[in-house]
Short mmCIF file of C-alpha atoms and ligand atoms in Angstrom, two decimals:
data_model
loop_
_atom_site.label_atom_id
_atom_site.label_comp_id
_atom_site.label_asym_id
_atom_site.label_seq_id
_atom_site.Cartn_x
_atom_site.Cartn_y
_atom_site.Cartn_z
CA UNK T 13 71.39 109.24 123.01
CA UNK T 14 74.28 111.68 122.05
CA UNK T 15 73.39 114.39 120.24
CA UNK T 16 70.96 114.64 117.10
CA UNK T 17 72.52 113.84 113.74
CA UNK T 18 70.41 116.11 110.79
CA UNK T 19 73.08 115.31 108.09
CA UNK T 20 76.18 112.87 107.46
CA UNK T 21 78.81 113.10 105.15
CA UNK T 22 79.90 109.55 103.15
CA UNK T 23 82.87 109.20 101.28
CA UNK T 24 85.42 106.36 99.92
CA UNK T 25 89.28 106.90 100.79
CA UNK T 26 91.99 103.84 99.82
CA UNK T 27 92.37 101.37 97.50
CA UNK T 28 88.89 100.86 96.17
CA UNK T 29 87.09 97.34 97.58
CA UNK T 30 84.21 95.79 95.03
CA UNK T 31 81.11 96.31 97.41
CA UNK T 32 81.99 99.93 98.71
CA UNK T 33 78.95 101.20 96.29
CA UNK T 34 76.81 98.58 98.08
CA UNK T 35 78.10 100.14 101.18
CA UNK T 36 77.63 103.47 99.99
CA UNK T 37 73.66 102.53 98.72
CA UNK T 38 72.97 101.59 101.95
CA UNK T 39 74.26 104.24 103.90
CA UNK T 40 72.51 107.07 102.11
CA UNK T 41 69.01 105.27 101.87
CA UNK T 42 69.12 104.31 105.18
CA UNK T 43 70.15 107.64 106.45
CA UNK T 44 67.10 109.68 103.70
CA UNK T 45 64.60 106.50 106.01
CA UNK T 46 65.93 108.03 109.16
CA UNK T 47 65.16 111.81 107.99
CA UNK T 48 69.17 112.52 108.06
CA UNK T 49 70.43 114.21 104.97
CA UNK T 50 73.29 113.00 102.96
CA UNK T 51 76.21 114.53 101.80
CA UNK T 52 78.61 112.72 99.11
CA UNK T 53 81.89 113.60 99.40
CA UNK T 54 84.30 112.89 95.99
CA UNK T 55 87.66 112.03 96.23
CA UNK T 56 88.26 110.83 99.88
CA UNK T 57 89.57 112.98 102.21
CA UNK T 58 91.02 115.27 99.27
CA UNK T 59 88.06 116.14 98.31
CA UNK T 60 86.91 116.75 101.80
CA UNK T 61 89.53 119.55 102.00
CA UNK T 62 89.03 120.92 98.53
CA UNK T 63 85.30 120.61 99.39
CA UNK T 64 83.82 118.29 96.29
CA UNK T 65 80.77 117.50 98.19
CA UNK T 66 77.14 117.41 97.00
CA UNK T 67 73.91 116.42 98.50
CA UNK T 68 73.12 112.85 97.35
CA UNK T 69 69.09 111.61 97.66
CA UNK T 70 67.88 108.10 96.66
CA UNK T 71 68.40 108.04 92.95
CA UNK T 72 71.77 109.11 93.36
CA UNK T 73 72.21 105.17 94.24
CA UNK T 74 70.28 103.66 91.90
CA UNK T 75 71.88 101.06 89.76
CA UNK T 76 75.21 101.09 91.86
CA UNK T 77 74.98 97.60 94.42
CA UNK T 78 76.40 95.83 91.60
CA UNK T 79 79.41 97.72 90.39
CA UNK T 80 83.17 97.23 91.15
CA UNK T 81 84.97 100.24 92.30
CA UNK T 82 83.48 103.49 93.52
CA UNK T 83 81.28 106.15 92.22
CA UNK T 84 82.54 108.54 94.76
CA UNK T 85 86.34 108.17 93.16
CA UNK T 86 89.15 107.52 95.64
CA UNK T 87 92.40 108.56 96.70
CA UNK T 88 95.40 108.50 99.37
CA UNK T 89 95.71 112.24 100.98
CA UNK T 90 99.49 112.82 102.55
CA UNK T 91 98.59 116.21 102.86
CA UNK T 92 94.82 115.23 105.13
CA UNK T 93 96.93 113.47 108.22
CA UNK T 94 98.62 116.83 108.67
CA UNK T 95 97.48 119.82 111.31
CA UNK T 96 96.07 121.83 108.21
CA UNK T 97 95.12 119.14 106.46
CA UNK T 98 92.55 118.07 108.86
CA UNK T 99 91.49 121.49 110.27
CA UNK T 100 90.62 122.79 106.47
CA UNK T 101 88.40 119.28 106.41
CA UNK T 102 86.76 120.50 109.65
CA UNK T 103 86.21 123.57 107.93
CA UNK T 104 84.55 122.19 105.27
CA UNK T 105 82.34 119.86 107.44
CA UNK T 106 80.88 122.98 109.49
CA UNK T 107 80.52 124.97 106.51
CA UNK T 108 78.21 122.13 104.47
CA UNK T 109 76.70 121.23 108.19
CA UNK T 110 77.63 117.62 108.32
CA UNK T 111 77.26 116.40 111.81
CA UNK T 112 78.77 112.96 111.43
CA UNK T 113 80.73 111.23 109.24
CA UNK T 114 80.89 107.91 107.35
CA UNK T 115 83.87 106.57 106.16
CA UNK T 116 84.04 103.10 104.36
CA UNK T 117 87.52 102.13 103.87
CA UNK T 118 90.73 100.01 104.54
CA UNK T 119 93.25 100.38 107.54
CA UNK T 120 95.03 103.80 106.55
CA UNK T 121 91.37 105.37 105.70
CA UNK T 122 89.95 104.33 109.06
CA UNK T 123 93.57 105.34 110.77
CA UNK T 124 92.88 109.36 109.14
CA UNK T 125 89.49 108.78 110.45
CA UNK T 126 90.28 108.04 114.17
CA UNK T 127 93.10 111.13 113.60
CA UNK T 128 89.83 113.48 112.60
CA UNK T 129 87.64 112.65 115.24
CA UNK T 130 90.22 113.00 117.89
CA UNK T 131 91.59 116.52 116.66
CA UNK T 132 88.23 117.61 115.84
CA UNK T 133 85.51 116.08 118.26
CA UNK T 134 83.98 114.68 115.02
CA UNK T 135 81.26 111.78 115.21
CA UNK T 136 82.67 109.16 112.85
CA UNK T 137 81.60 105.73 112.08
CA UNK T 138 84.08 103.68 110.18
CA UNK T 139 82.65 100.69 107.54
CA UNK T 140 85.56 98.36 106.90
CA UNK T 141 86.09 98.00 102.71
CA UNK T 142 89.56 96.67 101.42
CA UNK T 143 90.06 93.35 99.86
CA UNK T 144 93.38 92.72 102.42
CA UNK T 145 90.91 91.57 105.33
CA UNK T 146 93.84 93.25 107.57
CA UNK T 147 91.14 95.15 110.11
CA UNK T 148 90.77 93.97 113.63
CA UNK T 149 87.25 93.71 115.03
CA UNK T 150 85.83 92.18 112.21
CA UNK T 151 85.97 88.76 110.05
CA UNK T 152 85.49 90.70 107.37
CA UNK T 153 86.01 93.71 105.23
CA UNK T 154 84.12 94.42 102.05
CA UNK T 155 85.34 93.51 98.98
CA UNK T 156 88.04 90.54 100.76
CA UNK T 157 85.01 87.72 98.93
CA UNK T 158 85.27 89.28 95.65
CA UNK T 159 88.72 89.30 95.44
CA UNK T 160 89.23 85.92 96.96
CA UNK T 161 87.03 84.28 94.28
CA UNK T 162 88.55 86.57 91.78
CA UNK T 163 91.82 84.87 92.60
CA UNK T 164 90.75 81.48 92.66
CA UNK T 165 89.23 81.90 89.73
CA UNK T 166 92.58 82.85 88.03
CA UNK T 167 94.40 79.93 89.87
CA UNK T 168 91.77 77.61 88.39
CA UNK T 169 93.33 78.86 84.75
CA UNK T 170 96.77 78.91 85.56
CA UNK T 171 96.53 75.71 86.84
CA UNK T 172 95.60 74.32 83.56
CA UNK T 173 99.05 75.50 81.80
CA UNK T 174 100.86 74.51 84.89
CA UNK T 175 99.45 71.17 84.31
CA UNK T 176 99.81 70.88 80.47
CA UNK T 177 103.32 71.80 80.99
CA UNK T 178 104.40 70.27 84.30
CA UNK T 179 105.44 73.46 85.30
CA UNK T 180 106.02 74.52 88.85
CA UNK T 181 103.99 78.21 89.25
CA UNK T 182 104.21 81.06 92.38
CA UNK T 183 101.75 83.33 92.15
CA UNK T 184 101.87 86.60 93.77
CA UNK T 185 98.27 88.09 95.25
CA UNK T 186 97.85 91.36 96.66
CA UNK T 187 97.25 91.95 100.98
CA UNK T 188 99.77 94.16 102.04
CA UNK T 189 101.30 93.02 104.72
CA UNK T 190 98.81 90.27 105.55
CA UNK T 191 98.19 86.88 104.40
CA UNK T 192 94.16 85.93 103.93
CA UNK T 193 94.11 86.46 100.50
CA UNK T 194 97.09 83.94 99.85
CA UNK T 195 96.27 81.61 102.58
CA UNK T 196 92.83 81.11 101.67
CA UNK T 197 93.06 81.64 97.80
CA UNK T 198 95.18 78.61 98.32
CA UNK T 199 92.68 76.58 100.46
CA UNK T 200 89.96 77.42 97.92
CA UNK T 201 92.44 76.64 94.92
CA UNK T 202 93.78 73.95 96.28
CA UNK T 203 97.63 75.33 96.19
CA UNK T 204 100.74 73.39 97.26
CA UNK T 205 101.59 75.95 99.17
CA UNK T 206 100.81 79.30 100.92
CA UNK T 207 103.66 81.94 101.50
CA UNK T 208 102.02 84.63 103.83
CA UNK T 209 104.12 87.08 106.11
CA UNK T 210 102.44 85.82 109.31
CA UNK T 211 104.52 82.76 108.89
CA UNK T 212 108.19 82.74 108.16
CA UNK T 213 109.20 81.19 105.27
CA UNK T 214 110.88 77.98 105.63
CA UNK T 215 112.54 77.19 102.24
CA UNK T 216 113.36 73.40 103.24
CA UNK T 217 109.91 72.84 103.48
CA UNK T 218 109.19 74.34 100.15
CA UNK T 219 111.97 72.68 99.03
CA UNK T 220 110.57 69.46 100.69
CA UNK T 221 107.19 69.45 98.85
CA UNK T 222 108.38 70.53 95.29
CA UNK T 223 110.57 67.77 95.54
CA UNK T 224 108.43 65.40 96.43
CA UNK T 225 105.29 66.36 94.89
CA UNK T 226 107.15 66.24 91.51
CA UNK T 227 108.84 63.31 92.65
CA UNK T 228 105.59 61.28 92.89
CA UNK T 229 102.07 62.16 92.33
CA UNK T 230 102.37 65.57 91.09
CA UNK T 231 103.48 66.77 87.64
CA UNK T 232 102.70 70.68 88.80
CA UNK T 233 102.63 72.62 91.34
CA UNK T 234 101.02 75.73 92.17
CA UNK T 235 102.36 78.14 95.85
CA UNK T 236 100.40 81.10 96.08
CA UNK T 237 102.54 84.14 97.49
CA UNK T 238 101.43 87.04 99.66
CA UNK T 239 103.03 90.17 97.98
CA UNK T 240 105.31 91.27 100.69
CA UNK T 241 108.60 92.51 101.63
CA UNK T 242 108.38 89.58 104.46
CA UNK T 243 107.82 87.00 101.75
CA UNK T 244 110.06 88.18 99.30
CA UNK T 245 107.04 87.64 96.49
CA UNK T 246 106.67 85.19 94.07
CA UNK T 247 109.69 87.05 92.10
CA UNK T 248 112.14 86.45 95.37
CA UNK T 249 111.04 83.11 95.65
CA UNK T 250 110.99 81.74 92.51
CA UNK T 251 114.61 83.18 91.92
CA UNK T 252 115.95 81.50 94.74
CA UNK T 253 114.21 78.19 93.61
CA UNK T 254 115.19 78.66 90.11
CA UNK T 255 119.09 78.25 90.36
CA UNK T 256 118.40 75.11 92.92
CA UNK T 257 116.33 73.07 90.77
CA UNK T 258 117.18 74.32 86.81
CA UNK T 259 115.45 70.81 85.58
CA UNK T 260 111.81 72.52 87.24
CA UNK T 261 110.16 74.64 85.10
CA UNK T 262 109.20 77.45 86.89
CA UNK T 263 106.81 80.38 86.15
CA UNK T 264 105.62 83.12 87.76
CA UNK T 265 102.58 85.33 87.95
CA UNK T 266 101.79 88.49 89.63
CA UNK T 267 97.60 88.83 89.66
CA UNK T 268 98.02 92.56 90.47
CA UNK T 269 94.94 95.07 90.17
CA UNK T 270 92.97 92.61 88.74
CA UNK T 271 92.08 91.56 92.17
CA UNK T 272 90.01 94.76 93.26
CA UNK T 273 87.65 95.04 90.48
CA UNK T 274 84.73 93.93 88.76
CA UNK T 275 81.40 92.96 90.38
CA UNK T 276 80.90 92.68 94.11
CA UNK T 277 79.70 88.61 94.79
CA UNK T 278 76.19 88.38 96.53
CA UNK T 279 78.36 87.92 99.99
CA UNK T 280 80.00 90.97 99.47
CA UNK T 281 76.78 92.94 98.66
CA UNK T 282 75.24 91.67 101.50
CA UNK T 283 77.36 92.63 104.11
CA UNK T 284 78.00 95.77 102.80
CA UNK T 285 74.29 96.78 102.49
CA UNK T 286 74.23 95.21 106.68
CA UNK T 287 77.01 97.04 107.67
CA UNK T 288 75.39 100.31 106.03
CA UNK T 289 72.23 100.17 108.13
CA UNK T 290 74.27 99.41 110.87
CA UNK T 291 76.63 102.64 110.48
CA UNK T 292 73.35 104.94 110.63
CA UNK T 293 71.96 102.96 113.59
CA UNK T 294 75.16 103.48 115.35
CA UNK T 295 75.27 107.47 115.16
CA UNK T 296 71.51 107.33 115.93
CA UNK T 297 72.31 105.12 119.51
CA UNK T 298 74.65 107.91 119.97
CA UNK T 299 77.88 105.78 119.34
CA UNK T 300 80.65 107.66 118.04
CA UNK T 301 84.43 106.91 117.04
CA UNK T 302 83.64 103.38 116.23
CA UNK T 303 83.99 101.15 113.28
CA UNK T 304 81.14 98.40 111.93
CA UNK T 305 82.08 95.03 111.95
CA UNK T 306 80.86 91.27 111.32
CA UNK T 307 81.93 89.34 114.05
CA UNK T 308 80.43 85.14 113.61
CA UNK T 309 77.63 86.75 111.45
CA UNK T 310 76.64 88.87 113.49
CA UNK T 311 77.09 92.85 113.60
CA UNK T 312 79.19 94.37 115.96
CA UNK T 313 81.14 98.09 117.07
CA UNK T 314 84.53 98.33 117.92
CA UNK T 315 86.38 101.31 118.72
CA UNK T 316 88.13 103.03 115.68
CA UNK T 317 91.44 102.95 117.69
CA UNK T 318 91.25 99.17 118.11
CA UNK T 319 90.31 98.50 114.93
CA UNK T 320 93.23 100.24 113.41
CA UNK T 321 95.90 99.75 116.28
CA UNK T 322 95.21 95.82 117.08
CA UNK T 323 96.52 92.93 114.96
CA UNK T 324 94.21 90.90 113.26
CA UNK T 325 95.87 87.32 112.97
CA UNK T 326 95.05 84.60 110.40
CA UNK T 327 93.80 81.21 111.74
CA UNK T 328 96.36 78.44 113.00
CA UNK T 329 93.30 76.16 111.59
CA UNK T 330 93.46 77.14 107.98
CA UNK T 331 97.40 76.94 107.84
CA UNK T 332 97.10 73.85 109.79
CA UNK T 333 94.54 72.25 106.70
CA UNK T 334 96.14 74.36 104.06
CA UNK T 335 99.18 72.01 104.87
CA UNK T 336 97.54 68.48 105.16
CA UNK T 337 95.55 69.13 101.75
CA UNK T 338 98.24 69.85 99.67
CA UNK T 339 100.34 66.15 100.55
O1 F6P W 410 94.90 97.83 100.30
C1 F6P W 410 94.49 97.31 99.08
C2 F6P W 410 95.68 97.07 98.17
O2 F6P W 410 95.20 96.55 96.96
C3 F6P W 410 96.78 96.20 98.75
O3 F6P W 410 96.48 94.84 98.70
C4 F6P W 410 97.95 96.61 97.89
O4 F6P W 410 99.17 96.39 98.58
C5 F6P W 410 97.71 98.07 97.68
O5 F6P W 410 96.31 98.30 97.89
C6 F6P W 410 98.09 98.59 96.31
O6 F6P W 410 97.84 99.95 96.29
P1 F6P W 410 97.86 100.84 94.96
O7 F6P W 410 96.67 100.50 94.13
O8 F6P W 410 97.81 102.23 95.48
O9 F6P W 410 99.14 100.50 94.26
#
């Protein structure tokens, strides 16, 4: 046992993940079951160092497991990964007497996490919430489901015009710099194609199957694109398409924000309200500097330097049946 934890802080930092209220539900009620008070803090790590923090009791989480977004607010602090930044968050953290701290959030959240606890000698458990799916340590991050059936969802639609029209369509979904969303989003739509930044783009392939899908079965096609400098997006590709084949008619549509909102899916809820239970059991076994994961269904800790530092790669498999599925 490390020592006793009276009071956490919670907040949400990053691009907001449908399923970080879940996250956030479970994390304070678990915490008020375990006699540890809970502390809300607004705005991320800004607030943190403006000190926008209020104590939070049951009720406060009422009615929240099924909304999108985040009833703590977000943002993206510059100012929190510097010296002052973090040692005016310290401040605040003695001065409210927060012993630990929860963070649920994407890569860069978790990386200013790992940054406090080291400076600081802060307990901090990390809960993994961005719809990218880019953390290491875990299959999954909160939020990735929702947005991945959001997606589909919209493919399903667009592939009606692209059929109606015989049109050829590359769609552009969000990830960063990784490629689940697109990859799967095109398993799950059934897509011609998947361009993801893990893979380098071989045009003569894409070439190969526009060709020949329009050439025989097919009178559209749809290639989902990871947004990407890597990849070019669905722009860059579709411009370099465009001027081979001007007798394709070729469309293109970026899904944007759409992608990280609305309602969190059952699966999302789920894992969120696990990996909230978890976080407080964690700080209780005395683990510190560690983020939750889901690891085949099961929960598991990984350090928060891992989790940020290590590469999480997409499956060989899923490119392997992406590809055979769309002949
Ligand atoms: O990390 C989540 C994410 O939605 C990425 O997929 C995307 O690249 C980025 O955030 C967009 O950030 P913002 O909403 O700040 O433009």
């Amino acid at each position: 046992m490390g020592q006793a934890i009276n009071c956490i802080g919670i907040l949400t930092s990053g691009g907001d993940a449908p399923g970080m209220n879940a996250a956030l539900r479970s994390v304070t009620r678990s915490a008020i079951f375990n006699k540890i008070r809970v502390k809300a803090i607004y705005r991320g790590y800004l607030g943190l160092m403006t000190g926008e923090i209020k104590e939070f009791h049951t009720e406060d989480v009422s009615n929240i497991i099924q909304r999108g977004g985040t009833i703590l607010k977000s943002a993206r602090s510059e100012e929190f990964i510097t010296a002052e930044g973090m040692a005016k968050a310290y401040e605040n953290l003695k001065k409210e007497a927060i012993d630990a701290l929860v963070v649920i959030g994407g890569d860069g959240s978790l990386h200013g996490a790992n940054m406090l606890s080291r400076a600081h000698n802060i307990p901090i458990v990390g809960i993994p919430a961005t719809i990218d799916n880019d953390l290491y340590g875990t299959d999954l991050t909160i939020g990735y489901d929702t947005a991945l059936n959001t997606i589909v969802d919209a493919v399903d639609k667009i592939r009606d015009t692209a059929n109606s029209h015989e049109r050829l369509f590359f769609i552009e979904v969000m990830g960063r710099d990784a490629g689940f969303l697109a990859l799967n989003s095109a398993l799950a739509a059934g897509a011609e194609a998947a361009i993801i930044p893990e893979r380098e783009t071989h045009l003569n392939q894409l070439r190969e199957l526009i060709h020949n899908g329009f050439r025989k079965s097919k009178n559209s096609s749809i290639v989902l694109v990871s947004e990407s400098d890597t990849t070019g997006g669905a722009t860059g590709l579709a411009e370099k398409l465009r001027t081979e084949y001007p007798e394709f008619d070729i469309r293109v549509s970026i899904l944007g924000h759409i992608q990280r909102g609305g309602s969190p899916t059952a699966f999302d809820r789920i894992i969120a309200s696990r990996m909230g239970v978890a976080a407080i059991d964690a700080l209780m076994d005395g683990l510190r500097n560690i983020m939750i994961g889901v690891v085949d269904n099961k929960i598991t800790h990984v350090s928060l330097t891992k989790a940020v530092n290590l590469n999480k790669p997409v499956a060989e498999e899923l490119i392997g049946v992406q590809q055979i599925l769309s002949i």
